[in-house]
C-alpha positions as CSV (number, residue, x, y, z in Angstrom):
1,X,20.6,260.2,75.0
2,X,18.8,260.7,78.8
3,X,20.8,259.8,81.7
4,X,19.1,258.3,84.4
5,X,20.6,258.1,87.7
6,X,20.1,254.8,89.7
7,X,19.5,255.3,93.8
8,X,20.2,251.4,95.2
9,X,18.7,250.6,98.4
10,X,19.6,247.6,100.4
11,X,16.7,246.0,102.1
12,X,14.7,248.7,102.9
13,X,11.0,249.3,104.7
14,X,8.7,250.0,102.5
15,X,7.3,253.1,103.9
16,X,10.5,254.7,103.9
17,X,11.5,253.9,100.1
18,X,7.8,255.5,99.1
19,X,8.4,258.4,101.2
20,X,11.4,258.8,98.8
21,X,9.3,257.8,95.5
22,X,6.6,260.7,96.6
23,X,9.1,263.3,96.9
24,X,10.9,262.6,94.1
25,X,7.6,262.4,91.8
26,X,6.2,265.6,93.7
27,X,9.4,267.9,92.3
28,X,9.4,266.2,88.9
29,X,5.1,267.4,88.9
30,X,6.1,270.7,90.1
31,X,9.3,271.0,86.9
32,X,7.2,269.3,84.3
33,X,3.7,272.4,85.6
34,X,7.2,275.8,85.5
35,X,8.1,273.6,81.9
36,X,11.3,273.0,83.3
37,X,13.5,269.7,82.6
38,X,12.2,266.8,84.7
39,X,15.1,264.9,86.2
40,X,14.4,261.0,86.1
41,X,15.7,258.4,88.4
42,X,15.5,255.1,88.4
43,X,14.9,253.2,92.3
44,X,16.1,249.5,92.9
45,X,15.7,248.3,96.2
46,X,14.5,245.1,97.7
47,X,11.8,245.2,101.0
48,X,11.2,244.2,104.5
49,X,8.0,242.0,104.0
50,X,5.3,243.5,103.3
51,X,1.4,243.5,101.3
52,X,0.4,246.4,99.2
53,X,-2.8,247.0,97.7
54,X,-3.4,249.1,95.2
55,X,-6.2,251.9,94.6
56,X,-9.1,249.3,93.0
57,X,-7.7,246.3,95.1
58,X,-10.1,244.6,96.9
59,X,-9.6,243.5,100.3
60,X,-10.9,240.3,100.5
61,X,-7.9,239.4,98.5
62,X,-6.2,239.6,101.8
63,X,-6.5,235.9,103.2
64,X,-5.1,237.0,106.7
65,X,-3.6,239.0,109.3
66,X,-0.2,240.4,108.0
67,X,1.3,240.8,111.4
68,X,1.2,237.3,112.2
69,X,3.4,236.8,109.2
70,X,5.8,239.8,110.5
71,X,5.0,241.8,107.7
72,X,3.7,244.8,107.2
73,X,0.3,246.3,105.0
74,X,0.2,249.1,103.3
75,X,-2.7,250.7,100.8
76,X,-1.1,252.4,98.0
77,X,-1.8,254.7,95.0
78,X,-0.5,252.4,92.6
79,X,-2.7,250.1,89.9
80,X,-3.3,246.6,90.6
81,X,-4.4,244.7,93.2
82,X,-2.9,243.1,95.9
83,X,1.0,241.8,96.0
84,X,3.5,241.2,98.3
85,X,7.3,242.5,98.4
86,X,10.6,241.0,100.3
87,X,14.3,240.0,100.6
88,X,15.2,238.0,97.5
89,X,13.1,239.9,94.9
90,X,14.6,243.5,92.7
91,X,11.9,245.7,92.9
92,X,12.4,248.6,90.4
93,X,10.4,252.4,90.9
94,X,11.4,254.8,87.9
95,X,10.7,257.7,87.9
96,X,10.2,259.1,84.4
97,X,8.7,262.0,82.1
98,X,6.8,259.8,79.4
99,X,7.0,262.6,77.0
100,X,10.3,263.0,77.1
101,X,10.6,259.2,76.5
102,X,8.0,259.8,73.7
103,X,6.0,257.1,74.8
104,X,2.6,256.5,76.2
105,X,1.1,254.9,79.5
106,X,0.5,251.0,77.7
107,X,4.0,251.4,75.9
108,X,5.5,252.3,78.9
109,X,3.8,249.3,80.6
110,X,5.0,247.2,77.6
111,X,8.6,248.0,77.9
112,X,8.3,247.0,81.9
113,X,7.8,243.5,81.3
114,X,9.7,243.8,78.0
115,X,12.7,245.0,80.2
116,X,11.9,241.5,82.5
117,X,11.4,239.4,79.9
118,X,14.6,240.0,77.9
119,X,16.6,240.1,81.7
120,X,15.2,236.3,82.2
121,X,16.3,235.4,78.8
122,X,19.6,236.0,79.8
123,X,19.2,233.4,82.6
124,X,17.7,231.0,80.0
125,X,14.1,231.7,81.4
126,X,11.9,232.4,78.9
127,X,9.0,234.4,80.1
128,X,6.0,236.0,78.4
129,X,2.7,237.9,78.8
130,X,-0.6,236.4,79.6
131,X,-3.4,238.2,78.0
132,X,-5.7,240.0,80.0
133,X,-3.4,239.5,83.0
134,X,-0.2,242.2,83.4
135,X,2.8,241.5,84.4
136,X,5.3,238.5,83.2
137,X,4.9,235.1,83.4
138,X,6.6,231.6,82.9
139,X,3.7,229.2,82.0
140,X,0.8,229.4,84.7
141,X,2.9,231.2,87.1
142,X,3.7,235.2,87.7
143,X,7.1,236.1,88.2
144,X,7.3,239.9,88.1
145,X,4.2,241.9,88.7
146,X,3.7,245.3,87.5
147,X,1.9,248.2,89.3
148,X,2.1,251.8,88.3
149,X,0.9,255.3,88.5
150,X,1.3,257.9,86.1
151,X,-0.1,261.8,86.5
152,X,0.8,264.6,83.9
153,X,3.2,262.0,82.3
154,X,5.6,261.5,85.4
155,X,5.4,257.9,86.6
156,X,6.1,256.1,89.8
157,X,6.0,252.9,91.9
158,X,6.7,249.9,89.1
159,X,7.8,246.7,88.8
160,X,8.9,243.7,91.4
161,X,11.0,240.1,89.9
162,X,10.5,237.6,92.1
163,X,14.2,236.3,92.0
164,X,14.9,234.3,95.2
165,X,11.9,235.5,97.4
166,X,10.0,233.3,99.9
167,X,7.2,232.4,97.6
168,X,4.9,230.9,100.9
169,X,3.9,234.9,101.5
170,X,2.2,234.6,98.6
171,X,0.1,232.1,100.1
172,X,-1.8,234.6,102.4
173,X,-3.1,236.7,99.5
174,X,-4.9,236.2,96.1
175,X,-2.0,237.3,94.4
176,X,-2.8,240.5,91.7
177,X,-6.4,239.3,92.3
178,X,-6.4,236.9,90.0
179,X,-7.3,233.2,91.7
180,X,-6.0,230.0,90.6
181,X,-2.9,231.7,89.5
182,X,0.5,230.0,91.0
183,X,3.5,232.6,91.6
184,X,7.0,231.5,90.6
185,X,10.8,232.6,91.1
186,X,14.2,232.4,89.5
187,X,15.6,230.2,92.1
188,X,12.4,228.2,92.2
189,X,12.3,227.6,88.6
190,X,16.2,227.1,88.0
191,X,16.8,225.3,91.4
192,X,19.1,227.9,93.6
193,X,19.3,231.1,94.8
194,X,20.1,233.8,92.3
195,X,23.2,236.3,92.4
196,X,21.2,239.8,92.8
197,X,23.9,241.8,91.6
198,X,24.4,239.3,88.6
199,X,20.1,240.1,88.3
200,X,20.4,243.7,88.7
201,X,22.9,243.8,85.9
202,X,21.5,242.0,83.6
203,X,18.2,244.1,84.2
204,X,20.4,247.1,84.1
205,X,21.5,246.3,80.0
206,X,18.0,245.3,79.2
207,X,16.7,248.6,80.4
208,X,19.0,250.9,78.5
209,X,18.0,248.8,75.6
210,X,14.8,248.8,75.6
211,X,14.3,252.6,77.0
212,X,17.2,253.7,74.5
213,X,18.7,255.5,77.3
214,X,21.7,255.6,80.1
215,X,21.7,255.4,83.5
216,X,24.7,255.6,86.2
């Protein structure tokens, strides 16, 4: 069974975690090219307020000046459009070799979404996929966003689950480039803030089960 170390950061600047991701991604690619074993890592963090725009995203989906909101703006090389990261949101960045897991990109995205769905089920929130729209939804509202990059089977970027996120930040973008759709959080659905450690514990259990791995 594949063993994956977890690197946990408290509320951290987006760019610093991105640089760390990129360094691990580069090392994984180099190992793969040299036919060496890839060292997987699961980064778990929260971010200072930041809007990120994927490589195929549209600037028109940013509806205001992020600096006026106390947020950064960063263009990144993941898939997907624009989204928000901030305190109270659990963000996970798996650096994995899909060949070692014996799955393809579509299955990887499916399993990331399934991990969020099962995590939410621990808290009696019943989420699902929405046809044609990536991520995880509760009714017409998105609760988890997925945006990844894959090169030679190595993954980076990942998934963000709204736990206690300040949803007002989403008013200044067209989230994920999907108009007339809402964003929600666990706190909004359950009517109270959630313990982030409890949410992470549920995520860890679900991730291990769905990906058939062990995290340490």
